[in-house]
Amino acid sequence: MRDDRHDGTGWHADIDDLRAYARGELRAPRLWSVDTHLVTCAICRGTLAEVSDPQTLDAGWERLDAELDAPRPGFVEGLLLRIGVADHTARLLLATPVLRASWLGAVLLVLAMTVASVYTSDSPVLFLALAPLLPLTGVALSYGPALDPTHELAVVAPLHGFRLLMTRTIAVLVASLGLNGLATLALPGYGLRALAWLVPALALTATGLALTARLGPVLAPALVSGGWVALLMVTEATTHGMLAAFTGPAQGVAAAVAVIAACVLHRMRDRFDASPVPSPFTHFARRSTS
Amino acid sequence: MTSAATVSAAGLTLRYGRTAALDDVTLGLGEGVTGLLGPNGAGKTSLLRVLATAVPADRGAFTVLGHDPATAAGRREARRRLGYLPQNPGFHPEFTAFAFVDYVAILKELTDRGARHREVRRVLEAVDLTDVRGKRIKRLSGGMRQRVALAAALVGDPGVLLLDEPTVGLDPEQRMRFRELIADAGASRTVLLSTHQTEDVAMLCHRVIVMARGRVRFAGTPAELTARAAGRVWIGTQRDPGARAGWRTGLGTFRNVGDPPKGADLLEPTLEDGYLLVLDGEPAEVASV
């Protein structure tokens, strides 16, 4: 965006960028750079006035004013913008309840305690059993009124509910799987076996979301979590140990469940837009109002 | 319902277990501010939530500016034309006022950054919050938060605005300021204002709907509601046992509302008197104001 005009104090915006800016045709991120530069550079503001007609110049100043009011992106938002995430998507992600430091800190604490238990018990079972539940819990809490104070505003907004759900789900999955991955690195002695939580995690999350369309954001993940614990207990009772649930064939079954659940979820996507998905607690919440 | 109705509803019914929150509600709204009065549990919030498409009705149908929310396409079009201020608006407290309204604008599909930010500026200016746009919401007063919520509802210039008790918890000065904002908003669009305050209705509304137990008990102009109490308000030296309601005034006399005895000293009725009489027959603790 720089050209070779120089006044001894710094470089200036490219004349073609200024012309495009004046016409309202300059696109981000060059638009943001020129916006920022114009605030501090009187020479470029003068150049802009020369290449603009009055009407488009006024529109440009209005746009500049709006930019000055806009919040500066924080560290995470700036990072998302730099890797190419659209600014509106980045802002939606920042409003995801479970991406807050308090939730992520709690997950880290649970994982640290679980990893410590692996070292004391000399078995990865507890870690493998727990790790798949964390992404499911995070995704469940990111959708619904429990943790999202603006849930009702999101429900009545024209943005498709399924799109918002998927945006948040992907963000939570990336964060949760990343933390689980860090915990896995703390268990080098178990090799690839320590990664056996990954496919069950995807299967549980996809199944939980698919059932959420029918059962709501509380009952569905609760049932799936209970089912997972029950499955592990049955495995413990009927085989030589819980680790049988993490063998190759079991991983294949989990992968199949994940794919089927994802297909069911896609087919039911419009249910996330029609109305709030029913919840056992919705009834009580509604009665508290007139 | 009138032919000029921007919101038309017929037979709306919503039940929670055995309780009917809405019981066969039929109404039509036009441009301007319509007040929605009723005691706690009357169904005001339920009606607004159904019209806002936050919950589906069990029975009945409605349209918003000609769009039927019962279909996916109609629901999306209706939502594009609706602004909704819930009874307890939620915020992301760490967001600034600008960032929060910006977030709501994204939910309303304004994805172009420049156009969206201009719209956020416009609505913050409309509610007189330009000076605190950079403040975190957790540092704003209750009145300012309500104005942030109203700004969020105004994003996209909706043709229909649904406001659920927006003046609750505000001090008199804030309430007056909010009334000005609602009056401005109602100048060019349909506003349905749910409130407990009969003063709000008297000052702001060109029409009023009174609900009780999920049903519409009255629909008309504020003057018509006031006229319901004509000849039925009188002053006495004690609370008349036959009065529907009665209370001691600051002058030590008693203002009675109901069926006056012969020779009673009649008073000019107010909108509140009319409201009380429309609710006549409701349980006393519900009808008391």
XYZ file of C-alpha atoms in Angstrom:
579
model
C 0.000 0.000 0.000
C 2.980 2.344 0.190
C 4.337 4.482 -2.614
C 7.499 6.479 -2.923
C 6.057 9.833 -1.874
C 7.884 10.864 1.247
C 7.752 13.966 3.416
C 10.655 13.109 5.650
C 8.441 11.724 8.436
C 7.067 8.528 6.915
C 5.572 6.740 3.922
C 2.146 7.412 2.493
C -0.814 5.548 1.165
C -0.657 4.460 -2.465
C -2.449 6.912 -4.775
C -4.425 4.082 -6.422
C -5.507 2.838 -2.995
C -6.674 6.353 -2.153
C -8.631 6.564 -5.419
C -10.265 3.195 -4.702
C -10.917 4.341 -1.127
C -12.573 7.517 -2.394
C -14.836 5.435 -4.648
C -15.673 3.130 -1.715
C -14.175 0.202 -3.601
C -11.126 -0.552 -1.471
C -11.490 -3.924 0.242
C -10.182 -5.195 3.560
C -7.431 -5.544 4.746
C -6.072 -2.656 2.644
C -9.187 -0.659 3.594
C -8.345 -0.955 7.301
C -4.731 0.025 6.679
C -5.745 3.151 4.772
C -8.375 3.977 7.414
C -5.767 3.780 10.147
C -3.166 5.703 8.158
C -5.537 8.567 7.299
C -6.153 9.268 10.964
C -2.538 10.326 11.458
C -1.502 11.622 8.022
C -2.598 15.102 6.917
C -0.785 14.755 3.569
C -2.767 11.661 2.604
C -5.998 13.294 3.755
C -5.139 16.163 1.406
C -4.406 13.754 -1.429
C -7.689 11.976 -0.721
C -9.554 15.292 -0.961
C -7.950 15.949 -4.377
C -8.890 12.565 -5.856
C -12.418 12.483 -4.414
C -15.642 14.089 -5.363
C -17.364 15.729 -2.368
C -20.131 13.144 -1.983
C -17.886 10.118 -1.916
C -15.475 12.000 0.338
C -18.252 12.556 2.881
C -19.111 8.868 2.722
C -15.441 8.088 3.290
C -15.266 10.298 6.373
C -18.400 8.667 7.717
C -16.807 5.278 7.180
C -13.656 6.487 8.885
C -15.666 7.757 11.862
C -17.351 4.371 12.145
C -13.962 2.657 12.088
C -12.697 4.899 14.870
C -15.679 3.854 17.000
C -15.186 0.186 16.312
C -13.482 -1.802 19.060
C -9.837 -2.650 18.418
C -9.496 -6.403 17.939
C -8.080 -8.152 21.010
C -5.283 -10.721 20.836
C -7.465 -13.725 19.948
C -9.652 -11.779 17.518
C -6.551 -10.299 15.870
C -5.094 -13.793 15.534
C -8.285 -15.089 13.915
C -8.324 -12.147 11.477
C -4.687 -12.747 10.547
C -5.327 -16.393 9.688
C -8.132 -15.310 7.371
C -11.272 -15.691 9.499
C -13.900 -13.131 8.413
C -14.319 -10.365 10.980
C -18.010 -11.150 11.568
C -17.215 -14.825 12.141
C -14.403 -13.885 14.535
C -16.830 -11.793 16.576
C -19.370 -14.634 16.684
C -16.616 -16.927 17.940
C -15.594 -14.476 20.646
C -19.140 -14.574 22.008
C -18.953 -18.368 22.435
C -19.472 -18.877 26.173
C -17.086 -21.784 26.720
C -14.174 -20.124 24.965
C -13.668 -17.953 28.021
C -10.503 -18.322 30.060
C -12.464 -19.597 33.086
C -13.875 -22.574 31.189
C -10.633 -23.399 29.405
C -8.759 -23.132 32.725
C -11.193 -25.559 34.346
C -10.716 -28.040 31.494
C -6.933 -27.741 31.818
C -7.180 -28.398 35.550
C -9.309 -31.512 35.025
C -6.890 -32.791 32.379
C -3.869 -32.143 34.616
C -5.470 -34.099 37.458
C -6.366 -36.912 35.079
C -2.842 -37.101 33.687
C -1.503 -37.183 37.248
C -3.828 -40.097 38.011
C -2.459 -41.958 34.983
C 1.034 -41.711 36.449
C -0.081 -42.883 39.894
C -2.274 -45.751 38.643
C 0.052 -46.705 35.797
C -2.952 -47.001 33.436
C -4.333 -44.511 30.854
C -7.913 -45.724 31.314
C -9.192 -42.743 33.309
C -7.720 -40.285 30.799
C -9.114 -42.182 27.813
C -12.532 -42.394 29.445
C -12.694 -38.722 30.428
C -11.070 -36.991 27.455
C -13.931 -37.730 24.986
C -16.448 -36.194 27.385
C -14.766 -32.788 27.554
C -15.446 -31.702 23.941
C -19.029 -32.975 24.259
C -19.561 -30.942 27.427
C -18.000 -27.841 25.895
C -20.135 -28.044 22.765
C -23.290 -28.691 24.806
C -22.641 -25.657 26.989
C -21.917 -23.409 24.027
C -25.454 -23.872 22.762
C -28.445 -23.069 24.923
C -29.444 -20.646 27.614
C -27.361 -22.170 30.409
C -24.188 -20.208 29.694
C -25.135 -17.906 26.828
C -26.773 -14.743 28.178
C -27.769 -13.674 24.671
C -29.325 -17.005 23.725
C -32.801 -15.539 23.194
C -31.447 -12.794 20.937
C -29.662 -15.449 18.884
C -32.847 -17.522 18.616
C -34.921 -14.670 17.171
C -32.160 -13.453 14.830
C -32.383 -14.222 11.119
C -28.942 -15.877 11.164
C -29.643 -19.599 10.749
C -29.427 -21.368 14.103
C -27.549 -24.314 12.610
C -24.866 -22.025 11.205
C -24.329 -20.444 14.611
C -24.254 -23.899 16.198
C -21.658 -25.164 13.731
C -19.507 -22.032 14.067
C -19.376 -22.461 17.810
C -19.009 -26.236 17.649
C -15.961 -26.031 15.422
C -14.380 -23.398 17.664
C -15.033 -25.408 20.819
C -13.809 -28.612 19.183
C -10.561 -26.957 18.104
C -9.988 -25.629 21.634
C -11.021 -28.851 23.416
C -9.169 -31.220 21.124
C -6.134 -28.951 21.352
C -6.133 -29.142 25.149
C -6.693 -32.900 25.045
C -3.773 -33.106 22.598
C -1.553 -31.208 25.016
C -2.499 -33.648 27.759
C -1.695 -36.543 25.416
C 1.811 -35.147 24.938
C 2.260 -35.520 28.690
C 1.802 -39.280 28.308
C 4.589 -40.219 25.897
C 5.009 -43.683 27.406
C 1.717 -44.892 25.938
C 2.495 -43.964 22.326
C -0.470 -43.850 19.948
C -2.652 -45.562 22.520
C -2.842 -42.237 24.373
C -4.614 -40.776 21.316
C -7.391 -43.376 21.409
C -9.781 -40.766 22.881
C -9.928 -38.785 19.626
C -12.399 -40.825 17.555
C -14.718 -41.519 20.522
C -14.646 -37.770 21.254
C -15.863 -37.000 17.733
C -18.486 -39.770 17.940
C -19.836 -38.576 21.291
C -19.951 -34.929 20.168
C -21.704 -35.716 16.887
C -24.192 -38.027 18.627
C -24.857 -35.454 21.327
C -25.585 -32.753 18.731
C -27.788 -35.030 16.643
C -29.861 -35.928 19.713
C -29.960 -32.264 20.783
C -32.173 -31.561 17.795
C -34.807 -33.793 19.419
C -34.059 -33.823 23.129
C -32.612 -30.381 23.815
C -29.219 -29.112 24.941
C -29.386 -30.617 28.435
C -30.928 -34.072 28.115
C -29.092 -35.085 24.918
C -25.489 -34.616 26.122
C -26.452 -36.018 29.543
C -27.786 -39.194 27.899
C -24.768 -39.534 25.635
C -22.370 -39.042 28.550
C -24.284 -41.594 30.602
C -24.276 -44.008 27.685
C -20.515 -43.645 27.304
C -19.895 -44.343 31.002
C -22.281 -47.315 30.871
C -20.509 -48.679 27.801
C -17.143 -48.475 29.554
C -18.520 -50.217 32.635
C -20.023 -53.013 30.535
C -16.694 -53.357 28.737
C -14.908 -53.530 32.073
C -17.272 -56.245 33.299
C -17.298 -58.395 30.160
C -13.697 -58.184 28.963
C -10.264 -58.115 30.501
C -10.491 -54.380 31.092
C -11.825 -51.074 29.941
C -9.060 -50.686 27.379
C -10.989 -53.034 25.084
C -13.175 -50.019 24.281
C -10.161 -48.343 22.692
C -8.884 -51.155 20.461
C -8.783 -50.965 16.658
C -12.244 -52.516 16.024
C -13.770 -50.268 18.691
C -12.217 -47.257 16.996
C -13.821 -48.380 13.736
C -17.231 -48.590 15.391
C -16.735 -45.136 16.934
C -15.812 -43.705 13.527
C -18.945 -45.218 11.983
C -21.084 -43.766 14.781
C -19.483 -40.357 14.219
C -20.245 -40.420 10.484
C -23.842 -41.610 10.955
C -24.476 -39.026 13.684
C -23.027 -36.269 11.501
C -25.371 -37.275 8.652
C -28.382 -37.324 10.997
C -27.368 -33.926 12.369
C -27.168 -32.478 8.871
C -30.595 -33.815 7.986
C -32.077 -32.240 11.116
C -30.357 -28.877 10.704
C -33.591 -26.917 10.221
C -34.791 -27.955 13.674
C -32.151 -25.636 15.127
C -33.791 -22.717 13.365
C -37.494 -23.368 13.862
C -37.669 -22.698 17.585
C -35.656 -23.284 20.726
C -34.896 -26.958 21.003
C -36.903 -28.345 23.931
C -35.155 -28.669 27.241
C -36.329 -30.232 30.507
C -35.673 -26.850 32.150
C -37.383 -24.691 29.529
C -40.770 -25.206 31.146
C -39.597 -23.791 34.485
C -37.733 -20.916 32.872
C -40.822 -19.876 30.905
C -43.117 -19.986 33.922
C -41.020 -17.454 35.743
C -42.248 -14.791 33.341
C -45.733 -13.495 32.724
C -57.922 -6.922 12.915
C -57.731 -4.149 10.375
C -56.653 -4.223 6.754
C -53.729 -1.954 7.646
C -52.467 -4.369 10.279
C -48.711 -4.941 10.205
C -48.980 -7.784 12.714
C -52.050 -10.024 12.626
C -52.634 -12.926 14.979
C -55.548 -15.344 15.144
C -56.289 -17.924 17.816
C -52.818 -17.981 19.387
C -52.697 -20.558 22.141
C -49.719 -21.565 24.236
C -49.880 -23.958 27.169
C -47.350 -24.899 29.828
C -48.736 -28.104 31.238
C -52.258 -27.287 32.424
C -51.673 -23.528 32.422
C -52.753 -21.555 29.377
C -50.217 -18.758 28.934
C -52.100 -17.685 25.803
C -55.705 -18.677 25.276
C -57.086 -18.031 21.800
C -55.502 -14.601 21.364
C -56.576 -12.708 18.264
C -55.281 -9.220 17.566
C -54.095 -6.815 14.917
C -51.414 -4.153 15.280
C -50.827 -1.138 13.097
C -48.210 1.593 12.951
C -47.585 3.508 16.164
C -47.167 2.418 19.777
C -49.622 -0.116 21.207
C -49.503 -0.687 24.945
C -49.903 -4.186 26.354
C -51.183 -4.058 29.936
C -51.909 -6.864 32.337
C -51.058 -8.224 35.780
C -48.237 -10.715 36.374
C -49.075 -13.993 34.698
C -51.454 -12.352 32.220
C -49.507 -13.716 29.235
C -47.820 -10.507 28.076
C -44.332 -11.966 27.898
C -45.618 -15.161 26.311
C -47.391 -13.151 23.617
C -44.263 -11.123 22.859
C -42.076 -14.241 22.765
C -44.439 -15.943 20.335
C -44.622 -12.855 18.095
C -40.813 -12.540 18.263
C -40.560 -16.191 17.071
C -38.705 -17.134 20.255
C -41.284 -19.839 21.029
C -43.837 -21.420 18.702
C -47.516 -21.254 19.619
C -49.287 -24.569 20.183
C -52.190 -23.373 18.031
C -53.092 -20.355 15.955
C -51.225 -18.324 13.379
C -49.788 -14.873 12.879
C -48.054 -12.791 10.253
C -45.454 -10.040 10.535
C -45.613 -7.534 7.684
C -47.236 -10.236 5.591
C -44.707 -12.974 6.400
C -45.848 -16.193 8.034
C -43.315 -17.486 10.588
C -44.802 -20.970 10.353
C -42.673 -21.579 7.247
C -38.854 -21.505 7.197
C -38.712 -18.761 4.553
C -41.465 -16.728 6.210
C -39.789 -17.064 9.595
C -36.511 -15.729 8.254
C -38.229 -12.805 6.525
C -40.254 -12.033 9.668
C -37.095 -12.141 11.812
C -35.410 -9.706 9.431
C -38.215 -7.249 10.110
C -38.500 -7.727 13.861
C -36.712 -5.945 16.685
C -37.106 -7.553 20.095
C -36.174 -6.317 23.535
C -36.708 -9.226 25.953
C -37.869 -8.772 29.534
C -34.411 -9.646 30.864
C -32.035 -8.817 28.045
C -28.766 -10.718 28.353
C -25.401 -9.150 27.637
C -21.825 -10.209 27.264
C -20.626 -8.003 30.131
C -17.040 -7.847 28.896
C -18.151 -6.424 25.538
C -18.273 -2.682 25.047
C -21.609 -1.141 24.083
C -20.360 -0.853 20.506
C -19.048 -4.433 20.412
C -22.295 -5.828 21.805
C -24.522 -4.033 19.321
C -22.026 -5.026 16.614
C -22.473 -8.668 17.688
C -26.257 -8.380 17.456
C -25.872 -6.747 14.024
C -23.914 -9.822 12.885
C -26.717 -12.055 14.176
C -28.991 -9.905 12.019
C -26.882 -10.799 8.982
C -25.044 -7.492 8.574
C -21.749 -9.006 7.522
C -20.192 -6.097 5.609
C -17.894 -4.512 8.180
C -18.224 -0.897 7.052
C -21.993 -0.923 6.602
C -22.414 -2.753 9.891
C -20.318 -0.282 11.848
C -22.228 2.631 10.348
C -25.484 0.979 11.428
C -24.139 0.415 14.952
C -23.179 4.093 15.151
C -26.624 5.093 13.938
C -28.549 3.102 16.545
C -26.211 4.080 19.398
C -26.737 7.695 18.428
C -30.502 7.136 18.289
C -30.508 6.018 21.929
C -28.027 8.724 22.949
C -25.197 6.377 23.859
C -22.523 7.642 21.483
C -20.423 8.976 24.364
C -20.231 5.633 26.184
C -19.882 3.408 23.124
C -16.417 2.293 24.217
C -17.395 1.441 27.808
C -17.753 -2.164 28.879
C -21.382 -3.101 29.504
C -20.635 -4.236 33.061
C -19.674 -0.630 33.863
C -22.912 0.886 32.518
C -25.912 1.800 34.686
C -29.172 -0.146 34.441
C -30.752 2.613 32.358
C -27.833 2.655 29.945
C -27.946 -1.130 29.604
C -31.624 -0.919 28.712
C -30.719 1.639 26.056
C -28.003 -0.690 24.727
C -30.657 -3.404 24.490
C -32.993 -0.993 22.683
C -30.180 -0.048 20.299
C -29.659 -3.743 19.582
C -33.386 -4.107 18.867
C -33.253 -1.142 16.464
C -30.405 -2.594 14.368
C -31.511 -3.052 10.777
C -34.366 -0.563 11.129
C -37.041 -3.211 11.864
C -40.618 -2.462 10.865
C -41.968 -4.094 14.037
C -40.528 -3.520 17.496
C -41.500 -5.725 20.458
C -40.540 -4.266 23.844
C -41.074 -6.334 26.992
C -41.298 -4.091 30.054
C -38.373 -1.889 29.048
C -38.974 0.691 31.789
C -38.869 -1.712 34.744
C -36.175 -0.769 37.237
C -35.535 2.658 35.749
C -35.678 5.797 37.842
C -38.239 8.482 36.839
C -35.733 10.478 34.770
C -34.519 7.388 32.916
C -38.112 6.291 32.393
C -38.966 9.644 30.863
C -35.919 9.425 28.570
C -36.918 5.925 27.550
C -40.441 7.080 26.785
C -39.027 9.676 24.405
C -37.021 6.971 22.646
C -40.036 4.680 22.329
C -42.178 7.528 21.014
C -39.489 8.276 18.389
C -39.277 4.601 17.464
C -43.053 4.405 17.074
C -43.252 7.349 14.715
C -42.543 5.211 11.659
C -43.044 1.621 12.720
C -45.206 -0.750 14.739
C -44.263 -0.914 18.419
C -45.841 -3.319 20.910
C -44.928 -2.183 24.411
C -45.584 -4.561 27.293
C -45.728 -2.683 30.586
C -47.111 -2.589 34.105
C -47.134 1.183 34.034
C -50.471 2.681 33.032
C -48.616 6.027 32.847
C -46.501 4.603 30.007
C -49.665 3.772 28.094
C -51.344 7.092 28.844
C -48.304 9.043 27.647
C -47.133 6.956 24.697
C -49.739 4.739 23.151
C -52.386 5.309 20.544
C -53.886 1.902 21.274
C -53.968 -0.384 24.277
C -54.546 -4.092 24.795
C -55.359 -5.471 28.253
C -54.652 -9.141 28.921
C -55.529 -11.374 31.859
C -55.059 -15.126 32.221
C -53.850 -15.448 28.668
C -56.847 -13.734 27.112
C -57.394 -10.323 25.574
C -59.842 -8.468 27.845
C -59.802 -5.133 26.070
C -58.485 -3.653 22.835
C -59.050 -0.034 21.927
C -57.735 3.464 22.448
C -56.511 4.751 25.822
C -59.506 7.127 25.823
C -61.876 4.190 25.377
C -60.214 2.340 28.261
C -60.512 5.437 30.454
C -64.175 5.791 29.438
C -64.865 2.339 30.922
C -64.559 4.037 34.322
C -66.773 7.032 33.547
C -69.265 7.477 36.392
C -67.588 4.693 38.391
C -64.988 6.609 40.403
C -66.033 8.499 43.498
C -64.552 10.065 46.556
C -65.585 9.292 50.113
C -64.518 9.542 53.716
C -63.820 5.803 53.889
C -63.119 2.855 51.628
C -66.461 1.801 50.243
C -66.995 -1.921 50.951
C -68.743 -2.286 47.599
C -65.872 -0.757 45.634
C -63.722 -2.863 43.338
C -60.698 -0.962 44.604
C -60.218 1.903 47.012
C -57.336 3.692 48.614
C -56.605 6.651 50.871
C -55.325 9.653 48.975
C -52.763 12.167 50.212
C -55.631 14.425 51.270
C -56.984 11.803 53.681
C -60.062 11.021 51.546
C -60.713 7.687 49.838
C -60.814 7.191 46.086
C -63.187 4.339 45.240
C -63.555 2.533 41.925
C -66.510 0.297 41.145
C -70.285 0.773 41.250
C -70.905 3.985 43.214
C -73.716 4.398 45.748
C -76.445 6.895 44.995
C -75.395 10.487 45.507
C -71.675 9.654 45.440
C -69.263 12.479 44.716
C -68.008 11.352 41.284
C -64.480 12.010 40.002
C -62.891 12.175 36.546
C -61.646 8.657 35.766
C -58.081 7.856 34.763
C -56.746 5.154 32.476
C -55.753 3.174 35.569
C -59.359 3.215 36.784
C -60.491 1.834 33.439
C -57.795 -0.825 33.580
C -58.901 -1.908 37.065
C -62.491 -2.257 35.947
C -61.542 -4.239 32.831
C -59.763 -6.668 35.141
C -62.850 -6.875 37.356
C -63.554 -10.504 38.046
C -59.910 -11.469 38.205
C -58.576 -12.702 41.553
C -58.176 -9.699 43.874
C -54.432 -10.152 44.392
C -53.910 -10.212 40.630
C -56.085 -7.226 39.905
C -54.720 -4.968 42.609
C -52.486 -2.200 41.320
